[in-house]
Coordinates of C-alpha atoms and ligand atoms in Angstrom, one line a residue:
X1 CA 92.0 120.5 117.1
X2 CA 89.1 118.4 118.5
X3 CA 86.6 117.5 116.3
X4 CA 83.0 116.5 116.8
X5 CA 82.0 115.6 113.9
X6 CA 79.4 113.1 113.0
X7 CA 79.1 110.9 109.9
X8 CA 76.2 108.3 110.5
X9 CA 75.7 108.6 106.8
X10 CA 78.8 106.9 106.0
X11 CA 78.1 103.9 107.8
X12 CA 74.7 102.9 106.6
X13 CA 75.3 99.3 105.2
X14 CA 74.2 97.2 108.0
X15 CA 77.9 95.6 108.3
X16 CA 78.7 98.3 110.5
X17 CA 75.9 97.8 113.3
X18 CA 77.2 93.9 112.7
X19 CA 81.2 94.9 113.6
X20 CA 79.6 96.9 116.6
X21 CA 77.8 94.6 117.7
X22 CA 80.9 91.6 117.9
X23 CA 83.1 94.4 119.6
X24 CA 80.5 95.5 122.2
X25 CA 80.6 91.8 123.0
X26 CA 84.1 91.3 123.5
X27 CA 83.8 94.4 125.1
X28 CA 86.2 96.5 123.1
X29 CA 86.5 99.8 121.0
X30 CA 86.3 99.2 117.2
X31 CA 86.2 101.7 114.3
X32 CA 86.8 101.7 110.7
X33 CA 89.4 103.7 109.3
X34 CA 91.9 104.9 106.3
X35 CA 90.4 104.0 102.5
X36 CA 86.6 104.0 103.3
X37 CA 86.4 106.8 105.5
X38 CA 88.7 108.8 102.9
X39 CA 86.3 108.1 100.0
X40 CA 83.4 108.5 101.5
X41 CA 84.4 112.0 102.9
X42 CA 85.5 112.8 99.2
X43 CA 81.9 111.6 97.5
X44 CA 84.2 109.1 95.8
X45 CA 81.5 106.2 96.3
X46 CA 81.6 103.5 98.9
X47 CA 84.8 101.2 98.5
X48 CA 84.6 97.6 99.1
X49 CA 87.6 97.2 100.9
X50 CA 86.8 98.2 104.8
X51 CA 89.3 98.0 107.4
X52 CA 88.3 98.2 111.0
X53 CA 90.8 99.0 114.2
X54 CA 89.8 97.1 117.2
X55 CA 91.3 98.3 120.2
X56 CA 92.3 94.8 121.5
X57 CA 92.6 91.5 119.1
X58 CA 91.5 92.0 115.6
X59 CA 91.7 88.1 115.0
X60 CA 89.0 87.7 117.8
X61 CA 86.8 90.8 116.3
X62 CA 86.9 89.4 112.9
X63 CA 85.4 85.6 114.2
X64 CA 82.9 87.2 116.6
X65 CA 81.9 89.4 113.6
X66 CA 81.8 86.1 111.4
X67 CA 79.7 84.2 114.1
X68 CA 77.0 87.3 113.7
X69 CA 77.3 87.2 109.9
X70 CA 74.7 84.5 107.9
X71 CA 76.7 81.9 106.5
X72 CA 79.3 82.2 109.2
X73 CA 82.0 83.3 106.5
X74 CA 85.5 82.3 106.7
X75 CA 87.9 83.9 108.8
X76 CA 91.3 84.1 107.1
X77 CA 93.7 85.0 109.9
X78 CA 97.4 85.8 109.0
X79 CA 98.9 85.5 112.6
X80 CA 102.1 86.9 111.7
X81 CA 100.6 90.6 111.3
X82 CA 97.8 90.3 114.0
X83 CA 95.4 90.6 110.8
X84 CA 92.3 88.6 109.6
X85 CA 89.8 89.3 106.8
X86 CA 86.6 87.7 105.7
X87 CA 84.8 88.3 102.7
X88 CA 81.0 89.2 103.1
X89 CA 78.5 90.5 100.2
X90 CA 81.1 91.1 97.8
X91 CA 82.8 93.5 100.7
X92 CA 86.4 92.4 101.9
X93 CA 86.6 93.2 105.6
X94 CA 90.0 93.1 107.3
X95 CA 90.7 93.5 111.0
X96 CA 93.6 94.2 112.7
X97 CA 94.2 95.1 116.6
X98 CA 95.5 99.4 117.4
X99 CA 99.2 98.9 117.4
X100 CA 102.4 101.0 118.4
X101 CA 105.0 100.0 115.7
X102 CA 108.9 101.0 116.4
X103 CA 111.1 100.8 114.3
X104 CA 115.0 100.3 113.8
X105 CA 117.3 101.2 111.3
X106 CA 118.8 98.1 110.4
X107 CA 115.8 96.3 110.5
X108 CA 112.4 96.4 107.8
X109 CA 110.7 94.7 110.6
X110 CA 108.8 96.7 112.9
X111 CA 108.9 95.6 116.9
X112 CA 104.6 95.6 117.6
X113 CA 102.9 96.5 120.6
X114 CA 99.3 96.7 121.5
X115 CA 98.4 100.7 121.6
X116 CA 95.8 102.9 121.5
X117 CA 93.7 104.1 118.8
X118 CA 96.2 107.1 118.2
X119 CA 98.7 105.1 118.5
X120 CA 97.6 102.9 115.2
X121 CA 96.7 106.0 113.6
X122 CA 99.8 107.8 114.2
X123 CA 101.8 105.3 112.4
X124 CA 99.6 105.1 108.9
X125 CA 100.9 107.1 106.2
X126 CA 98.7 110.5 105.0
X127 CA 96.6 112.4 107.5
X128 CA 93.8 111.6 105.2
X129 CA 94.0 107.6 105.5
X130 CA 94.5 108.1 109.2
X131 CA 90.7 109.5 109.8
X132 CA 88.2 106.6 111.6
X133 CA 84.9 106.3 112.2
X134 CA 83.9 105.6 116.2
X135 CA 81.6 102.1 115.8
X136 CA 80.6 102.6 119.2
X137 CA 76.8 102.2 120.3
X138 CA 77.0 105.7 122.3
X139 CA 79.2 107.3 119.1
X140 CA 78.3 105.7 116.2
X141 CA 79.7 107.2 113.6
X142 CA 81.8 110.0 115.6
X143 CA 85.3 111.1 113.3
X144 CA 88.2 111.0 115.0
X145 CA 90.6 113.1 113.4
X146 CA 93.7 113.8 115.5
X147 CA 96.0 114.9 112.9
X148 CA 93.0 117.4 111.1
X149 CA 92.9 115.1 108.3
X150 CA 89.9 116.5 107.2
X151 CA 91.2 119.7 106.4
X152 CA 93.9 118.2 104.1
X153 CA 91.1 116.2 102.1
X154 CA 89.5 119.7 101.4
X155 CA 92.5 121.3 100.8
X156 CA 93.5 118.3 98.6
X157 CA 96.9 117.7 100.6
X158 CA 99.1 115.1 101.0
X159 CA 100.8 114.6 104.6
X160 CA 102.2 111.9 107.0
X161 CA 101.0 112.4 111.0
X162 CA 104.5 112.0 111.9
X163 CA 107.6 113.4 110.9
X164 CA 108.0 112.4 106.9
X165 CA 111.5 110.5 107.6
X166 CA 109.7 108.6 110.3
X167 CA 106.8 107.5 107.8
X168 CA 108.5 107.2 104.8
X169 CA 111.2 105.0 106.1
X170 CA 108.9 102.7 108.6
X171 CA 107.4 102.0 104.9
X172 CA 109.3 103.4 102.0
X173 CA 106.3 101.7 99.6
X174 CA 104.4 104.8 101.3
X175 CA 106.6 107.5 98.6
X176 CA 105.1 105.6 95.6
X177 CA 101.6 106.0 97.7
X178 CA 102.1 109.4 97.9
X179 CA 102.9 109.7 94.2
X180 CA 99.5 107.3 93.4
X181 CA 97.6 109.1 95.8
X182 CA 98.3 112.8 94.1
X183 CA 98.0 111.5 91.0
X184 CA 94.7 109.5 91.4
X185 CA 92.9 111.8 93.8
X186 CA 94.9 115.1 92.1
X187 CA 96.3 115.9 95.6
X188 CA 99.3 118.1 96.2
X189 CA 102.4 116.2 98.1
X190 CA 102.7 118.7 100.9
X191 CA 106.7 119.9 100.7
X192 CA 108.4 118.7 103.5
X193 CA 106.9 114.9 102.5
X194 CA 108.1 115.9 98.8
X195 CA 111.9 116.6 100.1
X196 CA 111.6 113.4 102.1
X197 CA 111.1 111.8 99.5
X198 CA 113.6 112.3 98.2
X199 CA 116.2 112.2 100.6
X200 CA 115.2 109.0 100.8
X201 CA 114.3 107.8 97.2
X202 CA 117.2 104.8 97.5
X203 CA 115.0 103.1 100.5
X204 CA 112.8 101.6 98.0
X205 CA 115.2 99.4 96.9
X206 CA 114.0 97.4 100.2
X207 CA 110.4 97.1 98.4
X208 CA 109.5 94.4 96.9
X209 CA 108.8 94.7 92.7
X210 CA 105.3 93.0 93.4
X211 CA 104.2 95.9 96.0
X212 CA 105.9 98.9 93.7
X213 CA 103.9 97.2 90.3
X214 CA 101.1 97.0 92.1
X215 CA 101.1 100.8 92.4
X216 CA 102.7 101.4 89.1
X217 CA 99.3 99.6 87.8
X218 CA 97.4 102.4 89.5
X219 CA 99.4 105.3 88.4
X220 CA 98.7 104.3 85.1
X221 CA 95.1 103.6 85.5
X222 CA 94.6 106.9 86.2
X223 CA 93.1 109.9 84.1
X224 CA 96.6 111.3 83.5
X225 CA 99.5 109.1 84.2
X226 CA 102.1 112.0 83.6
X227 CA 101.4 113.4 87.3
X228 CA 102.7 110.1 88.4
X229 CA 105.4 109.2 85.9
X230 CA 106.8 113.7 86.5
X231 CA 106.9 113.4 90.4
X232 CA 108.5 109.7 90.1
X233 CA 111.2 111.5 88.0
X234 CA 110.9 114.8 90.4
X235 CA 111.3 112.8 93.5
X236 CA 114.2 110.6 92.3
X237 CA 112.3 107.5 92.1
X238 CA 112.2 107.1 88.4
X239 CA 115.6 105.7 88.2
X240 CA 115.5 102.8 90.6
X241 CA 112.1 101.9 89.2
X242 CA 112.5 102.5 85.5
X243 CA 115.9 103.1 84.2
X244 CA 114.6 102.4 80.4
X245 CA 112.7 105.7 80.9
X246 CA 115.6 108.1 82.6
X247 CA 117.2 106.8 79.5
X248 CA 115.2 108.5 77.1
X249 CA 115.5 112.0 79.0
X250 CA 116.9 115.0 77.1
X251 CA 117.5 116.1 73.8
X252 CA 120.9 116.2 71.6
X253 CA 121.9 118.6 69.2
X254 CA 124.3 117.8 66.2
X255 CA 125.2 119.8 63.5
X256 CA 122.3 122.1 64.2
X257 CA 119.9 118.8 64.3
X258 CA 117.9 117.8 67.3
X259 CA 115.9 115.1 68.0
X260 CA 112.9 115.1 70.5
X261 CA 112.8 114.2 74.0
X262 CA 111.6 110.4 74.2
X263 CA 110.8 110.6 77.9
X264 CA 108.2 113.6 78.1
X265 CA 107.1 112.4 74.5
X266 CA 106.3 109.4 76.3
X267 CA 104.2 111.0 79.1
X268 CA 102.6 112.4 76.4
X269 CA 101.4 109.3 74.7
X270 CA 100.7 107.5 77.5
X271 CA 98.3 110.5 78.5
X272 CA 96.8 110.7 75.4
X273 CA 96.4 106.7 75.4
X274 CA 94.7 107.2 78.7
X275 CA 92.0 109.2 77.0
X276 CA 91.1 106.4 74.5
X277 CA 91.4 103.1 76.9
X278 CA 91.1 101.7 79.6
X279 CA 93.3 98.4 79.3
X280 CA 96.0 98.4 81.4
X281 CA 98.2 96.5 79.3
X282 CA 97.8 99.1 76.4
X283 CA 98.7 101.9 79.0
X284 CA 101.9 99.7 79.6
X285 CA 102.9 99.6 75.8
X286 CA 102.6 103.3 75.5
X287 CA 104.8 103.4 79.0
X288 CA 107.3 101.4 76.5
X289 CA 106.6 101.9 73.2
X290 CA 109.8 104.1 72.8
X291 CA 112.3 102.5 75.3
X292 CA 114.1 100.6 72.3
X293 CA 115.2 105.0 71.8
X294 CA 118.0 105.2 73.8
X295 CA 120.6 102.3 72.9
X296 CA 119.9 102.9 69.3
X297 CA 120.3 106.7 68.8
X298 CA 122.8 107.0 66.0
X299 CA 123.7 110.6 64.1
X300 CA 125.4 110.3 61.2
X301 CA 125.6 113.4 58.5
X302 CA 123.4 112.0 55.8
X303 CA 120.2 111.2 57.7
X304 CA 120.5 112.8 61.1
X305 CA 119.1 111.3 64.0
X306 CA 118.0 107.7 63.6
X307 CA 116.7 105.1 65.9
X308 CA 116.7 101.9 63.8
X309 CA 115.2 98.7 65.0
X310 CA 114.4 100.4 68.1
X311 CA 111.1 98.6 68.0
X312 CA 112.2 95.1 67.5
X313 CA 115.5 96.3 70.4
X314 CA 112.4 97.3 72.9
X315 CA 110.6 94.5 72.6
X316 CA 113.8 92.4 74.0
X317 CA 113.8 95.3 76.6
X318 CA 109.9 94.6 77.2
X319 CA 111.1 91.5 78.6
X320 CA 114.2 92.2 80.8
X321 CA 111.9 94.8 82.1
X322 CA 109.2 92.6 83.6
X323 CA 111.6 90.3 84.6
X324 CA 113.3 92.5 86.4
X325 CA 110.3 93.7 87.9
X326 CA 109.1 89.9 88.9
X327 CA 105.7 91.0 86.6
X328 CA 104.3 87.6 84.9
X329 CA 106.2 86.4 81.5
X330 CA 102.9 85.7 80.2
X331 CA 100.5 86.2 77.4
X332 CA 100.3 89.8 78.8
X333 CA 104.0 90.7 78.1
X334 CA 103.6 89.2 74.8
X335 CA 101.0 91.6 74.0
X336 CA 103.6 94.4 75.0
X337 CA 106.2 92.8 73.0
X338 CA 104.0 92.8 70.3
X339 CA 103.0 96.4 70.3
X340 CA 106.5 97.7 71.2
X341 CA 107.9 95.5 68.1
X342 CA 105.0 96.6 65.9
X343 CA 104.8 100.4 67.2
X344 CA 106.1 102.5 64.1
X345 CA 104.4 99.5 61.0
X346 CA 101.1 102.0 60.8
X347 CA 103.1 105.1 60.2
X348 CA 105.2 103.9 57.3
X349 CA 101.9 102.4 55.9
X350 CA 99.9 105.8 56.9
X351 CA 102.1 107.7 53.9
X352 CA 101.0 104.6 51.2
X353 CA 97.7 103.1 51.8
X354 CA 98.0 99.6 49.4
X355 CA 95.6 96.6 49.9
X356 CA 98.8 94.4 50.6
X357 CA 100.4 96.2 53.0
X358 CA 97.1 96.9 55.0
X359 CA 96.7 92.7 54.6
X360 CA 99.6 92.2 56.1
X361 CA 99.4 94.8 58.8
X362 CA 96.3 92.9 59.9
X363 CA 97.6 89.6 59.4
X364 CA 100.2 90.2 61.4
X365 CA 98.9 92.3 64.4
X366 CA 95.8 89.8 64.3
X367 CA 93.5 90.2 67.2
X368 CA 95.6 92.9 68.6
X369 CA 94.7 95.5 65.2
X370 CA 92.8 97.7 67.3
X371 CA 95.1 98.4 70.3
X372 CA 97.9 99.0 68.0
X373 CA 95.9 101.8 65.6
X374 CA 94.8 102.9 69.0
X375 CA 98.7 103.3 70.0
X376 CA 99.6 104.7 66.9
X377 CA 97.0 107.7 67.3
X378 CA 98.3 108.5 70.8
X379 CA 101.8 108.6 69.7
X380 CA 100.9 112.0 67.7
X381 CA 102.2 114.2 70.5
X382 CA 103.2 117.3 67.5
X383 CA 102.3 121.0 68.7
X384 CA 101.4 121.7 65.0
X385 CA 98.0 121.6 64.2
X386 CA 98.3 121.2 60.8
X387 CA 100.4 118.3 60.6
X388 CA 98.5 116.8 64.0
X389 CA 95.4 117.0 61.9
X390 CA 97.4 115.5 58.7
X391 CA 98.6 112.2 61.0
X392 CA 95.1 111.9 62.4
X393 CA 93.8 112.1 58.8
X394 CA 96.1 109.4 57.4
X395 CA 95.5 106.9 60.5
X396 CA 91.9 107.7 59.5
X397 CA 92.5 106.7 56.0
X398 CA 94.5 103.3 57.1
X399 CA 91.4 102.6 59.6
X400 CA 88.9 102.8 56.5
X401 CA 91.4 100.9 54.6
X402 CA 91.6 98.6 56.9
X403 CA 87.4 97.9 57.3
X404 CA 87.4 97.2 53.3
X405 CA 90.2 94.8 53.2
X406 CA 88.6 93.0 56.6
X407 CA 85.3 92.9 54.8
X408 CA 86.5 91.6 51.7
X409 CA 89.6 89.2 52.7
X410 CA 88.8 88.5 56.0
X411 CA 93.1 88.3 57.3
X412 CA 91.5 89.2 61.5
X413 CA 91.5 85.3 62.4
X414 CA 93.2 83.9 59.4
X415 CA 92.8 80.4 58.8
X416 CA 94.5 78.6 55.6
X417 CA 91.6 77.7 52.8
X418 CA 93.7 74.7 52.3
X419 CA 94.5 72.8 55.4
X420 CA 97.7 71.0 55.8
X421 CA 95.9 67.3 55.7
X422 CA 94.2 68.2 52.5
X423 CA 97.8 69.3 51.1
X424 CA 99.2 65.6 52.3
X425 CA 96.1 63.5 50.9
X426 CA 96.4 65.1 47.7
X427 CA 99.8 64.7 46.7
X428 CA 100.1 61.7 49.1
X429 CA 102.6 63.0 51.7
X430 CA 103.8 62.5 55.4
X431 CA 104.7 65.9 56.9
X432 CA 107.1 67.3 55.2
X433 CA 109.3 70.4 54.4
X434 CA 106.6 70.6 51.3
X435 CA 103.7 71.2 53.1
X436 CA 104.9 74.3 55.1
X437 CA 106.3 75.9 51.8
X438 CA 103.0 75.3 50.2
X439 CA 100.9 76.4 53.0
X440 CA 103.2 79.7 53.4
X441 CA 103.1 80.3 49.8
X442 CA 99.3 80.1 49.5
X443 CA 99.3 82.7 52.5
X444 CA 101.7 85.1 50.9
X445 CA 99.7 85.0 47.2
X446 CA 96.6 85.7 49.5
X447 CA 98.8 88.5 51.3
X448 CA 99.7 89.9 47.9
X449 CA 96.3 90.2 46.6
X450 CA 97.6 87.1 43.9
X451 CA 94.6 85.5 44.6
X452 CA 91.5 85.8 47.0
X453 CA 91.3 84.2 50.5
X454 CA 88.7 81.5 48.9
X455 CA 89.0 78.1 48.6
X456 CA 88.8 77.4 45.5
X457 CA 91.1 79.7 44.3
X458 CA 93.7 78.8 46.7
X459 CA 93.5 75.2 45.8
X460 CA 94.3 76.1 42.2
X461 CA 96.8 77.9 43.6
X462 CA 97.9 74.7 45.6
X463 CA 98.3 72.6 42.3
X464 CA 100.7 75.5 40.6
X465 CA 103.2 75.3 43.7
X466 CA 103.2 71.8 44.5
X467 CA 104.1 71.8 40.2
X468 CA 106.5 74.2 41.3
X469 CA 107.9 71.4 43.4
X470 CA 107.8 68.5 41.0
X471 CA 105.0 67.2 43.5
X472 CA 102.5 64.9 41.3
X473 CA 98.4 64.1 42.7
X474 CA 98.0 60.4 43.8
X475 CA 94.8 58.8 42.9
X476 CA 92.5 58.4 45.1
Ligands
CTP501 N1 98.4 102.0 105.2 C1 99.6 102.6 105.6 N2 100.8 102.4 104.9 C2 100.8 101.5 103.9 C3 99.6 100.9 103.4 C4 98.4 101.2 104.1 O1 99.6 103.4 106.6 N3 101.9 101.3 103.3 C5 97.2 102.3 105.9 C6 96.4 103.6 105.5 O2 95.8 104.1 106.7 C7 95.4 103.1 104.5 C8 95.0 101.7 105.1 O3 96.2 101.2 105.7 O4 94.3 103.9 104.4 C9 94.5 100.7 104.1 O5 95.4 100.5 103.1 P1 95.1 100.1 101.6 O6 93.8 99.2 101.7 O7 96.3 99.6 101.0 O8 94.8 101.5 101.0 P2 93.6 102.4 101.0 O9 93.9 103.7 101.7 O10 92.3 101.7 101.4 O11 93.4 102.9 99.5 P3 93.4 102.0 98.1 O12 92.3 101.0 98.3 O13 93.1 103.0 97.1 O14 94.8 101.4 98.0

């Protein structure tokens, strides 16, 4: 269908007269296309990432468009894939020249030619991230929709312009796009895309673990995270990307006992976490929270179903997993680790709320209390209202709990009332073995409630250990 249709609106920041300007100049087509376009057309606000077609050299457009700019910004130019990109006005502009892409079977790396503007656009991967916007003087602004793109944004659909097999495999990132898109923009995946998927779920092995996280990252971030993590599984794509998670799947009956079923559990929690923040990394531990599950299901007739040290087992899992994936073995994991590995201490202490317990609970979760109450709450996935209202009462009760102890004993950022040096001047030691046992001791009579986190009081406490210890004062 030909379409006519004009959307001046969209290209209002002046950058766009600027980009039409440098290709008049060089006398060549231009447009901008794909993201943008997409999100404008949806009223989802103006991105900041534009990408421009040139019909030509997309390395020369982006330095005549950087000779017109103030400040002259850089051209980054990555020669190997025609592209360059300059940052202007906290926009990131990137150009690359209309190309005709063939691929081969045996090979990820497509053979480029120069082509047409249909040509680029036939080889992007939904209907609705192949729309562009004419930057021509005489047709500024003019849609060019070959592949009635704009009819799948309104009728929310998902769909390559070629064959599915043909898109999917040129790019197989473009089945976790799919997935990201639906989930993100709550498209459908049209259904011959959805069986191409997965018919050829296994190509993704050929993906590198930084460009399927980076998507990952986006499922999550999204208002429900289940659409994602249900068509991964759907499509096949689950197990290649999360094996921990396939895992978890189904539900065992012995001896007329079952036990839940830790994978849609999980898409329940991590929803429910969705609702309540927005830190990625927190999203990620309820992805996790339960992966220890699976190798530590035991049945035995006196207790049932049990999943001991599953947390401290998934926090070792934690790690494999973002190694596996190439994700940073950083401060960031740690936090995961250290949710996972903490994920069921609020529940035990939910049934008996002591002053000790909640001490050491915030001692030991530190700066990271928050997060892991905030975990806790989304883990109640029950269908029973009354016991969903009698967990949500008892976290309630370990969160007041927890405000009067802070108040009192201040454990958040606890720092010893008696520091190691004064332990050594007093008693006149080097470092030694001592110090540590009287430093840990002074923490755990604090923990205990044996004595207040004051100074004084720990010091007195200081001269019954180091007793203890047959340690005498030195003169000073
Ligand atoms: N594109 C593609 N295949 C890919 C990646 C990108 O065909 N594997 C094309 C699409 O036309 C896409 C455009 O390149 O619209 C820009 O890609 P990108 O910036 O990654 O995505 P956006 O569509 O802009 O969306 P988002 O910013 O949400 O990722």
């Amino acid at each position: 269908m030909q379409q006519s249709q004009f959307f001046e609106n969209a290209l209002s920041d002046p950058i766009f007269r600027t980009v039409s300007q440098a290709a008049k100049n060089l006398n060549l087509e231009s447009y901008v296309i794909g993201g943008y376009v997409r999100d404008y057309l949806l009223n989802r606000g103006s991105a900041k990432d534009l990408d421009f077609v040139a019909v030509g050299s997309g390395i020369e457009l982006a330095m005549e468009v950087s000779q017109l700019l103030p400040g002259r910004p850089k051209v980054s130019i990555f020669k190997h894939y025609g592209t360059a990109m300059l940052k202007f006005q906290g926009l990131e502009l990137e150009f690359v020249g209309a190309r005709k892409e063939s691929y081969h079977e045996d090979s990820r790396n497509p053979a480029v030619e120069n082509g047409t503007l249909e040509d680029d656009q036939n080889r992007r991967d939904f209907t609705v991230n192949a729309l562009a916007l004419s930057l021509d003087d005489k047709q500024f602004g003019k849609l060019i929709d070959p592949f009635n793109g704009l009819q799948d944004l309104k009728y929310k659909i998902l769909k390559t312009p070629l064959d599915p097999d043909i898109t999917y495999s040129d790019d197989p990132l473009r089945m976790l796009r799919a997935i990201r898109f639906a989930t993100q923009l709550k498209f459908t995946i049209e259904k011959d895309s959805l069986e191409s998927i997965k018919r050829n779920a296994k190509r993704i092995e050929i993906i590198s673990n930084e460009r399927i996280v980076e998507e990952i990252h986006k499922i999550l971030m999204t208002d429900v995270p289940s659409i994602g993590f249900t068509l991964l599984h759907q499509t096949g794509l689950l197990p290649y990307i999360f094996p921990e998670l396939i895992a978890l799947e189904g539900i065992e009956e012995k001896e007329g006992q079952l036990h839940k079923d830790n994978f849609w559990h999980t898409l329940e929690v991590v929803d429910n976490i969705a609702q309540t923040t927005h830190e990625l990394w927190l999203r990620w531990a309820a992805l996790l929270h339960d992966i220890g599950k699976a190798p530590t299901k035991r049945f035995d007739k006196k207790n049932g179903w049990t999943f001991h040290g599953h947390e401290f087992v998934g926090s070792k899992m934690v790690y494999k997993l973002f190694k596996r994936l190439n994700m940073p073995l950083n401060e960031k994991m740690k936090f995961v680790q250290q949710m996972v590995l903490m994920s069921s201490r609020p529940i035990v202490l939910a049934t008996e709320v002591t002053d000790s317990a909640v001490r050491r609970l915030i001692f030991d979760a530190g700066e990271h209390i928050d997060n892991l109450m905030t975990l806790c709450e989304a883990d109640i996935t029950t269908k029973n209202p009354k016991r969903f209202k009698k967990y949500h009462d008892n976290f309630k009760r370990v969160r007041e709990k927890m405000v009067e102890v802070e108040e009192r004993d201040h454990i958040r950022n606890f720092q010893p009332p008696v520091s190691g040096e004064e332990i050594m001047e007093t008693f006149g030691l080097s470092p030694s073995r001592e110090i540590g046992i009287i430093k840990d001791a002074i923490k755990e009579a604090i923990l205990e409630g044996e004595i207040p986190n004051e100074y004084e009081a720990a010091k007195t406490f200081m001269y019954r250990k180091a007793k203890e210890l047959g340690l005498k004062e030195v003169n000073r």
